[in-house]
XYZ file of C-alpha atoms in Angstrom:
755
model
C 45.369 -7.641 62.173
C 44.699 -5.018 59.543
C 47.108 -2.139 59.010
C 45.493 0.986 60.553
C 47.173 3.272 58.013
C 45.878 1.130 55.148
C 42.372 1.239 56.638
C 42.532 5.028 56.955
C 43.496 5.265 53.279
C 40.727 2.853 52.344
C 38.168 4.968 54.195
C 39.318 8.031 52.235
C 39.120 6.061 48.979
C 35.523 4.993 49.685
C 34.621 8.593 50.550
C 36.046 9.760 47.218
C 34.167 7.070 45.237
C 30.912 7.837 47.067
C 31.414 11.524 46.271
C 31.887 10.801 42.559
C 28.719 8.698 42.398
C 26.793 11.378 44.269
C 27.970 14.089 41.840
C 27.013 11.974 38.836
C 23.551 11.261 40.240
C 22.904 14.963 40.846
C 23.012 15.498 37.069
C 20.074 13.175 36.543
C 16.782 14.904 35.711
C 13.509 13.512 37.129
C 15.427 10.744 38.905
C 13.896 7.285 39.066
C 13.062 5.706 42.432
C 16.386 3.837 42.446
C 18.382 7.038 41.935
C 16.463 8.787 44.719
C 17.121 5.878 47.074
C 20.814 6.025 46.152
C 20.848 9.770 46.947
C 19.697 9.033 50.483
C 22.135 6.176 51.083
C 25.112 8.069 49.649
C 24.264 11.145 51.719
C 24.233 9.186 54.979
C 27.101 6.807 54.083
C 29.433 9.608 53.016
C 28.719 11.526 56.251
C 29.415 8.432 58.379
C 32.702 7.656 56.621
C 33.872 11.259 56.799
C 33.282 11.202 60.548
C 35.265 7.935 60.755
C 38.142 9.581 58.934
C 38.260 12.339 61.550
C 37.908 10.042 64.539
C 40.217 7.232 63.331
C 42.179 5.857 66.346
C 43.807 2.559 67.420
C 44.284 -0.676 65.536
C 42.858 -3.692 67.372
C 41.972 -6.975 65.730
C 38.402 -7.580 66.947
C 35.795 -9.185 64.624
C 32.540 -8.194 66.396
C 31.091 -4.874 65.122
C 29.683 -4.318 68.617
C 33.172 -4.413 70.034
C 34.689 -1.011 70.829
C 37.835 -2.137 68.935
C 36.213 -3.022 65.627
C 37.507 -0.069 63.596
C 40.715 -1.914 62.623
C 39.362 -5.457 62.312
C 39.711 -7.557 59.173
C 35.910 -7.683 58.879
C 35.832 -3.871 58.934
C 38.432 -3.765 56.150
C 36.366 -6.284 54.172
C 33.249 -4.113 54.629
C 35.134 -1.101 53.285
C 36.354 -3.061 50.268
C 32.821 -4.332 49.577
C 31.439 -0.803 49.790
C 34.061 0.537 47.422
C 33.412 -2.321 44.988
C 29.668 -1.666 44.885
C 30.183 2.073 44.420
C 32.788 1.509 41.699
C 30.399 -0.740 39.735
C 27.682 1.891 39.946
C 30.140 4.606 38.931
C 31.324 2.594 35.909
C 27.707 2.150 34.787
C 27.063 5.871 35.183
C 30.171 6.855 33.240
C 29.308 4.447 30.431
C 25.802 5.883 30.137
C 27.064 9.451 30.151
C 29.146 8.650 27.082
C 25.907 7.796 25.253
C 24.800 11.429 25.296
C 23.827 14.238 27.628
C 20.088 13.944 27.053
C 20.157 10.171 27.521
C 22.054 10.609 30.779
C 19.613 13.185 32.143
C 16.736 10.744 31.633
C 18.763 8.109 33.474
C 17.436 4.778 34.584
C 18.758 1.218 34.664
C 16.445 -0.638 32.223
C 16.955 -4.380 32.526
C 19.233 -3.995 35.575
C 16.860 -2.572 38.158
C 16.722 -5.765 40.215
C 20.518 -5.909 40.422
C 20.749 -2.188 41.174
C 18.125 -2.437 43.918
C 20.231 -5.194 45.465
C 23.246 -2.868 45.462
C 21.267 -0.218 47.325
C 20.197 -2.760 49.942
C 23.835 -3.824 50.399
C 24.911 -0.185 50.810
C 22.215 0.329 53.428
C 23.401 -2.744 55.388
C 27.050 -1.648 55.179
C 26.115 1.840 56.352
C 24.310 0.303 59.326
C 27.407 -1.830 60.067
C 29.662 1.253 60.071
C 27.279 3.074 62.394
C 27.326 0.098 64.799
C 31.117 0.152 64.787
C 31.189 3.870 65.562
C 28.532 3.630 68.248
C 30.710 1.136 70.159
C 34.045 2.896 69.524
C 33.485 5.012 72.632
C 37.074 6.176 72.812
C 36.736 7.792 69.412
C 33.326 9.350 69.552
C 31.149 11.240 72.024
C 27.374 11.454 72.266
C 27.160 14.708 70.328
C 28.922 13.177 67.320
C 26.703 10.086 67.486
C 23.645 12.345 67.576
C 24.891 14.090 64.432
C 25.404 10.776 62.654
C 21.908 9.618 63.606
C 20.521 12.912 62.351
C 22.293 12.543 59.007
C 21.047 8.975 58.658
C 17.475 10.049 59.425
C 17.867 12.935 56.996
C 18.889 10.541 54.233
C 15.751 8.483 54.894
C 13.618 11.618 54.979
C 15.083 12.758 51.647
C 13.948 9.521 50.026
C 10.480 9.755 51.576
C 9.990 13.403 50.570
C 11.168 12.672 47.043
C 8.707 9.783 46.733
C 5.878 11.946 48.087
C 6.699 14.689 45.577
C 6.736 12.182 42.713
C 3.350 10.779 43.734
C 1.874 14.278 43.792
C 3.130 14.895 40.253
C 1.632 11.593 39.074
C -1.645 12.506 40.771
C -1.841 15.840 38.948
C -0.907 14.115 35.689
C -3.737 11.558 35.728
C -6.199 14.114 37.145
C -5.335 17.477 35.489
C -8.379 19.345 36.824
C -9.728 20.442 40.193
C -12.463 18.022 41.271
C -12.968 19.884 44.542
C -13.680 23.121 42.651
C -16.493 21.414 40.717
C -17.894 20.022 43.949
C -17.637 23.421 45.621
C -19.496 25.051 42.715
C -22.324 22.512 42.983
C -22.623 22.970 46.747
C -22.695 26.771 46.433
C -26.136 26.675 44.805
C -27.527 23.889 46.964
C -30.180 24.806 49.475
C -30.369 22.829 52.689
C -33.262 20.390 52.879
C -33.790 19.994 49.140
C -33.503 16.640 47.369
C -35.047 14.583 50.187
C -37.244 12.664 47.711
C -34.072 11.183 46.241
C -31.737 11.047 49.253
C -34.319 9.424 51.555
C -35.630 7.171 48.779
C -33.623 5.666 45.893
C -30.264 6.809 47.244
C -30.671 5.201 50.672
C -31.905 1.928 49.187
C -28.836 1.818 46.923
C -26.434 3.065 49.579
C -27.525 0.505 52.148
C -27.528 -2.343 49.657
C -31.270 -2.989 49.748
C -31.382 -3.050 45.934
C -30.053 -5.899 43.791
C -28.201 -3.561 41.422
C -25.023 -1.874 42.611
C -25.278 0.806 39.886
C -27.592 3.776 40.552
C -28.359 5.827 37.429
C -30.037 9.225 37.980
C -31.655 10.761 34.893
C -33.097 14.213 34.402
C -33.446 16.963 31.818
C -30.770 19.640 31.512
C -31.175 22.267 34.234
C -33.220 20.047 36.537
C -30.572 20.064 39.261
C -28.872 16.670 38.822
C -25.420 18.031 39.622
C -26.589 19.630 42.862
C -28.426 16.428 43.787
C -25.298 14.402 43.024
C -23.243 16.712 45.240
C -25.739 16.126 48.061
C -25.412 12.356 47.602
C -21.604 12.725 47.734
C -21.896 14.704 50.961
C -24.120 11.999 52.492
C -21.695 9.243 51.512
C -18.661 11.217 52.710
C -20.347 11.851 56.044
C -20.742 8.111 56.609
C -17.320 7.017 55.300
C -15.181 9.822 56.737
C -12.897 8.731 59.526
C -13.053 5.042 58.618
C -10.310 3.038 56.963
C -12.601 0.388 55.487
C -15.209 2.558 53.677
C -14.419 5.181 51.052
C -16.281 7.595 48.741
C -14.718 8.764 45.442
C -16.263 11.237 43.013
C -15.730 13.358 39.911
C -17.725 15.695 37.671
C -17.715 15.636 33.847
C -17.777 19.409 33.494
C -18.833 20.920 30.164
C -16.131 23.590 30.699
C -13.248 21.181 31.327
C -12.461 18.952 28.361
C -10.007 16.884 30.430
C -12.769 15.997 32.906
C -14.773 14.433 30.052
C -12.071 11.918 29.061
C -12.417 8.354 30.324
C -8.748 8.136 31.288
C -9.057 11.275 33.437
C -12.397 10.224 34.955
C -10.687 7.059 36.197
C -7.574 9.102 37.016
C -9.611 11.430 39.242
C -11.017 8.444 41.146
C -7.556 6.920 41.519
C -6.099 10.255 42.698
C -8.622 10.349 45.554
C -8.049 6.657 46.266
C -4.355 7.468 46.752
C -5.218 9.650 49.759
C -5.766 6.391 51.638
C -3.430 4.199 49.566
C -0.499 6.414 48.414
C 1.264 3.416 46.880
C -1.604 3.034 44.397
C 0.125 5.619 42.181
C 3.506 3.884 42.124
C 2.579 1.515 39.317
C 2.029 4.508 37.008
C 5.585 5.810 37.369
C 6.977 4.185 34.172
C 4.170 5.736 32.096
C 4.640 9.054 33.878
C 8.341 9.094 33.002
C 7.442 8.676 29.344
C 4.498 11.088 29.588
C 2.355 8.349 28.072
C -1.042 8.237 29.760
C -1.907 4.776 31.092
C -4.703 2.842 29.444
C -8.151 2.971 31.081
C -7.793 -0.769 31.608
C -4.670 -0.201 33.723
C -6.438 2.386 35.876
C -9.469 0.145 36.277
C -7.303 -2.709 37.474
C -5.524 -0.556 40.075
C -8.861 0.709 41.433
C -10.168 -2.854 41.627
C -7.008 -4.092 43.366
C -7.360 -1.576 46.178
C -11.144 -1.858 46.337
C -10.602 -5.419 47.581
C -8.971 -3.975 50.693
C -12.137 -2.057 51.563
C -15.434 -3.131 53.010
C -17.329 -0.678 50.797
C -16.285 1.698 47.976
C -18.781 4.284 46.701
C -18.092 5.932 43.336
C -19.953 8.997 41.987
C -19.635 10.396 38.448
C -21.808 13.364 37.504
C -22.987 14.420 34.033
C -21.582 11.565 31.941
C -23.678 12.942 29.066
C -21.278 15.922 28.830
C -18.584 13.619 27.437
C -18.064 12.400 23.878
C -16.880 9.190 25.559
C -20.146 8.762 27.460
C -20.668 5.124 26.428
C -17.090 4.219 27.373
C -17.397 5.900 30.767
C -20.655 4.115 31.563
C -19.210 0.775 30.442
C -16.157 1.316 32.655
C -18.414 2.138 35.608
C -20.514 -0.947 34.904
C -17.318 -2.996 34.911
C -16.370 -1.611 38.324
C -19.800 -2.291 39.784
C -19.918 -5.814 38.350
C -16.367 -6.821 39.268
C -16.402 -6.471 43.060
C -19.350 -6.856 45.415
C -18.125 -4.026 47.679
C -18.194 -1.409 44.893
C -21.314 0.723 44.411
C -21.511 3.252 41.577
C -23.788 6.243 41.007
C -23.859 8.247 37.764
C -26.061 11.098 36.534
C -27.068 11.966 32.996
C -29.708 13.595 30.860
C -32.641 11.438 29.823
C -31.823 8.845 27.166
C -28.202 10.013 26.859
C -27.106 6.390 26.877
C -28.908 3.136 26.133
C -28.741 0.627 28.976
C -30.339 -2.681 29.801
C -32.767 -2.320 32.721
C -31.116 -5.291 34.401
C -27.788 -3.461 34.517
C -28.806 -0.756 36.929
C -31.199 0.855 39.345
C -32.748 3.780 37.488
C -34.046 6.940 39.200
C -35.694 9.735 37.211
C -36.112 13.418 38.014
C -39.637 14.377 37.005
C -41.321 17.787 37.328
C -43.356 16.377 40.187
C -40.168 15.261 41.966
C -38.828 18.807 42.164
C -41.957 20.743 43.016
C -41.512 20.707 46.783
C -37.805 21.516 46.410
C -38.583 24.450 44.116
C -41.220 25.703 46.580
C -38.707 25.566 49.452
C -36.013 27.216 47.349
C -38.266 30.114 46.317
C -39.460 30.615 49.903
C -35.892 30.990 51.172
C -34.903 33.310 48.289
C -37.896 35.578 48.906
C -36.697 36.093 52.472
C -32.998 36.195 51.621
C -32.958 38.746 48.762
C -33.202 42.348 50.088
C -35.232 43.558 47.098
C -37.807 40.756 47.512
C -37.964 40.483 51.294
C -40.482 43.307 51.799
C -42.887 42.414 49.000
C -46.522 41.915 50.048
C -47.447 38.317 50.969
C -49.794 38.098 47.990
C -47.006 39.077 45.552
C -44.719 36.461 47.107
C -47.443 33.835 46.737
C -47.914 34.762 43.077
C -44.150 34.520 42.463
C -44.076 31.062 44.045
C -47.025 29.660 42.125
C -45.890 31.170 38.800
C -42.382 29.784 39.116
C -43.539 26.290 40.091
C -45.935 26.197 37.133
C -43.534 27.509 34.503
C -40.386 25.780 35.731
C -41.591 22.285 34.818
C -39.048 20.880 37.252
C -36.101 23.012 36.028
C -34.134 24.520 38.911
C -31.946 26.496 36.526
C -35.029 28.317 35.180
C -36.115 29.242 38.708
C -32.655 30.504 39.678
C -32.518 32.808 36.644
C -36.020 34.168 37.259
C -35.226 34.922 40.886
C -32.159 36.875 39.707
C -34.271 38.840 37.234
C -36.991 39.599 39.789
C -34.514 40.689 42.464
C -32.963 43.168 39.993
C -36.240 45.142 39.844
C -36.321 48.452 41.706
C -40.002 48.535 42.744
C -42.791 46.129 43.623
C -44.675 47.372 40.552
C -41.764 46.382 38.342
C -41.666 42.971 40.021
C -45.340 42.503 39.110
C -44.642 43.592 35.531
C -41.674 41.199 35.239
C -43.798 38.405 36.679
C -46.516 39.034 34.102
C -44.054 38.932 31.199
C -41.934 36.075 32.529
C -40.577 33.976 29.621
C -41.887 30.459 29.188
C -38.531 28.750 28.683
C -34.899 28.814 29.749
C -33.874 30.089 26.309
C -36.367 32.907 26.636
C -34.896 33.704 30.044
C -31.413 33.998 28.574
C -32.783 36.341 25.891
C -34.138 38.603 28.624
C -30.830 38.574 30.545
C -28.824 39.397 27.407
C -31.326 42.060 26.398
C -30.758 43.902 29.691
C -27.022 44.376 29.044
C -26.481 48.088 28.143
C -25.440 48.828 24.558
C -22.068 50.196 25.659
C -21.213 46.858 27.352
C -22.466 44.503 24.635
C -19.127 44.039 22.879
C -17.344 43.266 26.143
C -20.099 40.861 27.233
C -19.982 39.019 23.909
C -16.204 38.634 24.111
C -16.497 37.251 27.645
C -19.123 34.715 26.574
C -17.103 33.761 23.483
C -13.947 32.979 25.498
C -15.819 31.030 28.176
C -17.889 29.073 25.666
C -14.876 27.861 23.689
C -12.136 27.860 26.344
C -9.883 24.793 26.243
C -8.741 25.145 29.858
C -10.073 26.838 33.008
C -9.647 30.621 32.885
C -9.017 32.882 35.837
C -10.854 36.190 36.040
C -7.580 38.112 35.672
C -6.623 36.126 32.539
C -10.052 36.676 30.993
C -9.905 40.401 31.751
C -6.750 40.595 29.586
C -8.086 38.305 26.853
C -11.132 40.450 26.139
C -9.190 43.701 25.666
C -6.408 42.467 23.367
C -6.495 43.819 19.837
C -4.605 42.361 16.900
C -1.240 44.071 16.501
C -0.869 44.972 20.197
C 2.678 44.750 21.530
C 1.758 45.463 25.150
C -1.178 46.286 27.412
C -1.050 49.437 29.521
C -3.500 50.869 32.053
C -5.384 52.649 29.290
C -6.125 49.318 27.580
C -7.038 47.291 30.663
C -10.396 47.131 32.404
C -10.605 49.408 35.438
C -11.476 46.309 37.444
C -11.837 42.655 36.315
C -14.941 42.352 38.513
C -16.953 44.443 36.028
C -17.194 41.211 34.010
C -19.151 39.570 36.841
C -21.546 42.501 37.035
C -22.145 42.781 33.286
C -22.673 39.031 32.791
C -24.566 38.341 36.012
C -26.656 35.192 35.751
C -24.601 33.870 32.834
C -21.240 33.290 34.545
C -20.065 31.725 37.796
C -16.980 32.750 39.779
C -15.033 30.607 42.249
C -13.444 32.923 44.810
C -11.132 30.148 46.051
C -9.488 29.395 42.678
C -10.362 32.709 40.909
C -11.682 30.612 37.995
C -14.630 31.977 36.002
C -16.939 29.740 33.953
C -20.329 29.825 32.283
C -23.000 29.376 34.924
C -24.508 26.275 33.292
C -24.139 24.097 30.232
C -27.508 25.411 29.012
C -25.909 28.864 28.550
C -23.439 27.408 26.052
C -26.208 25.411 24.382
C -28.266 28.571 23.848
C -25.390 30.786 22.661
C -24.424 28.236 19.993
C -27.978 27.218 18.990
C -29.953 28.009 15.866
C -32.689 29.500 18.073
C -30.624 32.491 19.223
C -29.959 33.606 15.643
C -33.662 34.092 15.010
C -34.433 36.153 18.128
C -33.665 39.477 19.827
C -30.348 38.176 21.244
C -28.882 37.370 17.809
C -25.936 39.706 18.466
C -24.639 37.177 21.013
C -24.865 34.206 18.681
C -21.552 32.323 18.653
C -20.075 30.161 15.918
C -17.190 27.842 16.747
C -15.198 28.568 13.579
C -15.238 32.343 14.145
C -14.557 31.936 17.867
C -11.602 29.621 17.200
C -10.019 32.147 14.842
C -10.582 35.016 17.285
C -9.019 33.187 20.250
C -6.104 31.826 18.210
C -5.235 35.286 16.884
C -5.439 36.925 20.301
C -3.277 34.244 21.923
C -0.604 34.557 19.229
C -0.711 38.358 19.509
C -0.162 38.033 23.255
C 2.780 35.636 22.860
C 4.444 38.131 20.507
C 4.405 40.912 23.132
C 7.649 42.852 23.457
C 7.948 41.712 27.070
C 8.552 38.125 25.894
C 11.367 38.803 23.421
C 13.734 36.739 25.548
C 13.187 33.866 28.004
C 13.477 34.249 31.764
C 16.849 33.468 33.316
C 15.498 31.526 36.296
C 12.387 29.759 37.511
C 11.863 32.549 40.015
C 11.772 35.160 37.253
C 9.450 32.897 35.220
C 7.008 32.691 38.141
C 7.143 36.472 38.428
C 6.432 36.833 34.694
C 3.430 34.496 34.890
C 2.032 36.514 37.771
C 2.566 39.816 35.967
C 0.976 38.513 32.734
C -2.047 36.402 33.827
C -3.028 35.314 30.292
C 0.453 34.002 29.461
C -0.064 30.485 30.803
C -3.435 30.020 29.061
C -2.165 31.446 25.744
C 0.972 29.279 25.853
C -0.860 26.054 26.619
C -3.769 26.424 24.213
C -2.944 28.524 21.142
C -1.603 25.478 19.286
C -4.831 23.606 20.007
C -6.873 26.349 18.349
C -5.008 25.957 15.066
C -4.000 22.277 15.264
C -5.645 19.003 14.363
C -8.744 19.346 16.532
C -10.106 22.516 14.947
C -13.805 22.688 14.052
C -15.049 21.628 10.641
C -14.726 24.514 8.211
C -11.766 26.158 9.940
C -8.594 26.713 7.930
C -5.627 28.967 8.558
C -5.375 31.821 6.086
C -2.077 32.598 4.367
C -1.630 35.737 6.473
C -2.112 33.673 9.636
C 0.419 31.088 8.454
C 2.847 33.954 7.845
C 2.308 35.140 11.432
C 2.977 31.673 12.853
C 6.116 31.299 10.753
C 7.307 34.733 11.933
C 6.710 33.651 15.525
C 8.641 30.405 14.991
C 11.460 32.307 13.254
C 12.272 34.190 16.463
C 13.922 30.976 17.728
C 16.940 31.882 15.571
C 17.519 35.159 17.437
C 20.512 35.315 19.730
C 18.366 35.563 22.854
C 15.903 32.861 21.778
C 13.089 35.280 21.059
C 9.379 34.936 21.758
C 9.462 31.324 20.582
C 11.821 30.195 23.377
C 9.826 32.239 25.911
C 6.741 30.298 24.836
C 8.505 26.924 25.103
C 9.721 27.894 28.566
C 6.114 28.284 29.754
C 4.926 25.239 27.820
C 7.400 22.892 29.554
C 8.882 24.744 32.558
C 10.286 21.502 33.973
C 12.514 20.958 30.916
C 16.188 21.776 31.139
C 17.239 25.051 29.507
C 19.344 23.206 26.923
C 16.408 21.053 25.816
C 14.086 24.043 25.518
C 16.772 25.959 23.601
C 17.643 23.198 21.129
C 14.150 21.948 20.176
C 13.128 23.065 16.685
C 9.713 24.555 15.696
C 8.925 21.454 13.589
C 8.729 19.406 16.789
C 5.993 21.591 18.320
C 4.115 22.142 15.061
C 3.977 18.341 14.688
C 2.984 17.828 18.317
C -0.016 20.184 17.977
C -0.973 18.816 14.558
C -0.486 22.074 12.630
C -0.523 20.382 9.220
C -0.175 23.501 7.054
C 2.604 24.860 9.262
C 4.430 21.512 9.094
C 4.081 21.611 5.316
C 5.667 25.066 5.166
C 8.495 24.056 7.487
C 9.262 20.987 5.356
C 9.392 23.140 2.232
C 11.773 25.513 3.990
C 14.323 22.697 4.144
C 14.286 22.196 7.917
C 15.993 19.070 9.316
C 13.321 16.405 9.713
C 14.988 14.174 12.302
C 16.361 16.680 14.813
C 15.702 15.343 18.342
C 14.066 17.599 20.902
C 11.562 18.015 23.700
C 11.818 16.348 27.088
C 12.438 12.902 25.624
C 14.901 13.430 22.774
C 12.177 12.582 20.265
C 11.921 13.556 16.603
C 8.960 15.412 15.101
C 7.734 12.090 13.656
C 7.913 10.417 17.062
C 5.968 13.125 18.881
C 3.353 13.235 16.106
C 2.924 9.448 16.421
C 2.686 9.748 20.191
C 0.017 12.474 19.918
C -1.957 10.578 17.276
C -1.490 13.337 14.673
C -2.002 10.999 11.692
C -2.019 13.603 8.859
C 1.284 15.021 10.166
C 2.793 11.524 10.470
C 1.912 10.808 6.845
C 3.339 14.143 5.717
C 6.643 13.616 7.569
C 7.066 10.067 6.278
C 6.480 11.196 2.705
C 9.096 13.919 3.218
C 11.654 11.300 4.293
C 11.563 11.328 8.103
C 13.207 8.232 9.636
C 10.644 6.037 11.502
C 13.357 3.881 13.119
C 14.951 6.503 15.377
C 14.562 5.904 19.130
C 13.653 8.483 21.753
C 15.412 8.439 25.136
C 13.134 5.576 26.220
C 14.228 3.430 23.304
C 10.823 3.701 21.565
C 10.424 4.511 17.858
C 7.590 6.401 16.197
C 6.149 3.062 15.106
C 6.352 1.840 18.689
C 4.299 4.778 19.963
C 1.747 4.393 17.177
C 1.325 0.714 18.089
C 0.855 1.540 21.767
C -1.811 4.136 20.966
C -3.722 1.625 18.870
C -3.554 -0.849 21.746
C -5.069 1.756 24.044
C -7.974 2.246 21.657
C -8.717 -1.464 21.900
C -9.928 -0.796 25.456
C -13.455 -0.022 24.254
C -14.124 -3.501 22.946
C -12.348 -5.069 25.923
C -14.528 -3.146 28.373
C -17.701 -3.987 26.460
C -16.816 -7.695 26.549
C -16.274 -7.568 30.300
C -19.680 -5.955 30.812
C -21.345 -8.564 28.595
C -19.641 -11.370 30.504
C -20.756 -9.904 33.818
C -24.358 -9.708 32.655
C -24.215 -13.290 31.417
C -23.146 -14.429 34.887
C -26.191 -12.647 36.258
C -24.277 -10.089 38.273
């Protein structure tokens, strides 16, 4: 029979060891799944053992855990020793890894030992269950209230693991799909009129949707402004209506928005589809966790395979991708979609594009084209509703309404966007006579329509309107109305914005630029109303006409936005970082442009600048002055910027990372050159992953910077916290680029099989 005093001491020893492991694990940043599981088990196990310590009574030698006398049995003592042994092994591993460096420890994982570690967790869970069984049957030592508390703690440990996993999956979802798909869908639906598009929905769409066509790929073509996006949104609504509420049919969709560069990338197109797929299959995101930890986007091939794996569990999967022509990776996106459609019989794909935006074999797809004749009835119905809906048009004589309808149908040539703009212009007239006059002088084209709209902006608002259009045309991320209202009033040299500088109301932007911008009241995001607005503002045609003042050149716009963002980041209010995440959230709310300026200013002067753009010496001086604030006692504006750039990073990491790291990450070649000449340490580790400037430049694909750093003597053999060198990241990036040829081969093979 075991000594009851010895068992009591052993219980206390296990509690102490469990406490040490728990404290070590709490130091781990962005804990892996195994660490999170250990949190839950330690939480429950420690609570159970502490209760045992309080309730310890008697010393009977009974082997069965269901026996009320099991607390002092030899088997119970053996269970305690086993528990302590497992915890001690884990603790030794943790202590050894902590000795390898603080940053390494915070990025903790058990590479190469995960299988063994997972086994330890399972053993701890079984031992915890054994101890609970012992306590449940030790009725003399425990009442129902105590048992209820133990059960609650056990359930809480399980819930902690589940909540942590759910939170991780949400982060992965936002990482692979860094834009709001629902907002794009909402924008398309906002301009859709009920009953339109029946020629397509009741015809080609239904034949494809019901599988009456041989091809599983439906390709809708139409000229810019013809209403493809709205028609696609209607098709999505039809498919969602049928699949909603079923577990065997699913509809996924995304929009390649001209305003959202991320939405045009193949990896994010597939990421958006996978993010929606995870609503039904949450575990679909789990395979991306290793890449997420390293912040290394998965290859398109990986995402394709995951989608295909889960598609096999469905009876039918419908996929919709709008405006593939908006992307520079159009061919890759179409090839990936062809691969999906050809790989599994239950997958059906629909994509929209402008005419001849991509060359495809007729055998690959079912092609539907939007012709002027296709849209005539829809345009007629749209105009009829607008003439009754708009107060200024409702009371026009029937003959005037008939003339408006016939004129618009004739001149539109199937372009819904043209009709929408003309209706806006006509409804702005104050009298029926003016409506007649506007109808008689109605421009023949969409470009001509935009000239009229711009020409009606009062002289005193022209500068503001041009600034608004410049920011929205060349924005790198979605902009909120409040952020834009600050961006347009900043002047170089400003150190703050007061009420005298700000617009009286941000909504004046919507009024001044009516017809050219669109505003989402749900997200507060403002965008250009249509891709054709951007096309006109940056075209050669605008420079020759009456709207030449609004002509926009990318080089000039890039310089303007870069300078304003840097001016904003140098505001007096940001001379020192926030002391807590709460104060950082308050700062971001108080300064609505801060997030946009922090995230994008480096892009406007980095590797991906337009041809012909080069930083001037005075601008390089300004950047160097900004970077130099990192040496100030309080961290300066530089550390405040880094804090917004990577809010999830620990304070120490944000504080220790040198400017060379970020200049290299953004591809600021001339800035990197200046920093090297200043004698800065080339191999200082920094960022979230203890990487050198050379490593992050390799990871980002900043080839000119990589060459410059190597020539200056940077060490290519240094590992980041994941054990990967700069050469390792460069190799991985090259492997990802090989996806194009791989995807093309798959499509060719599918066609050869006659699929």
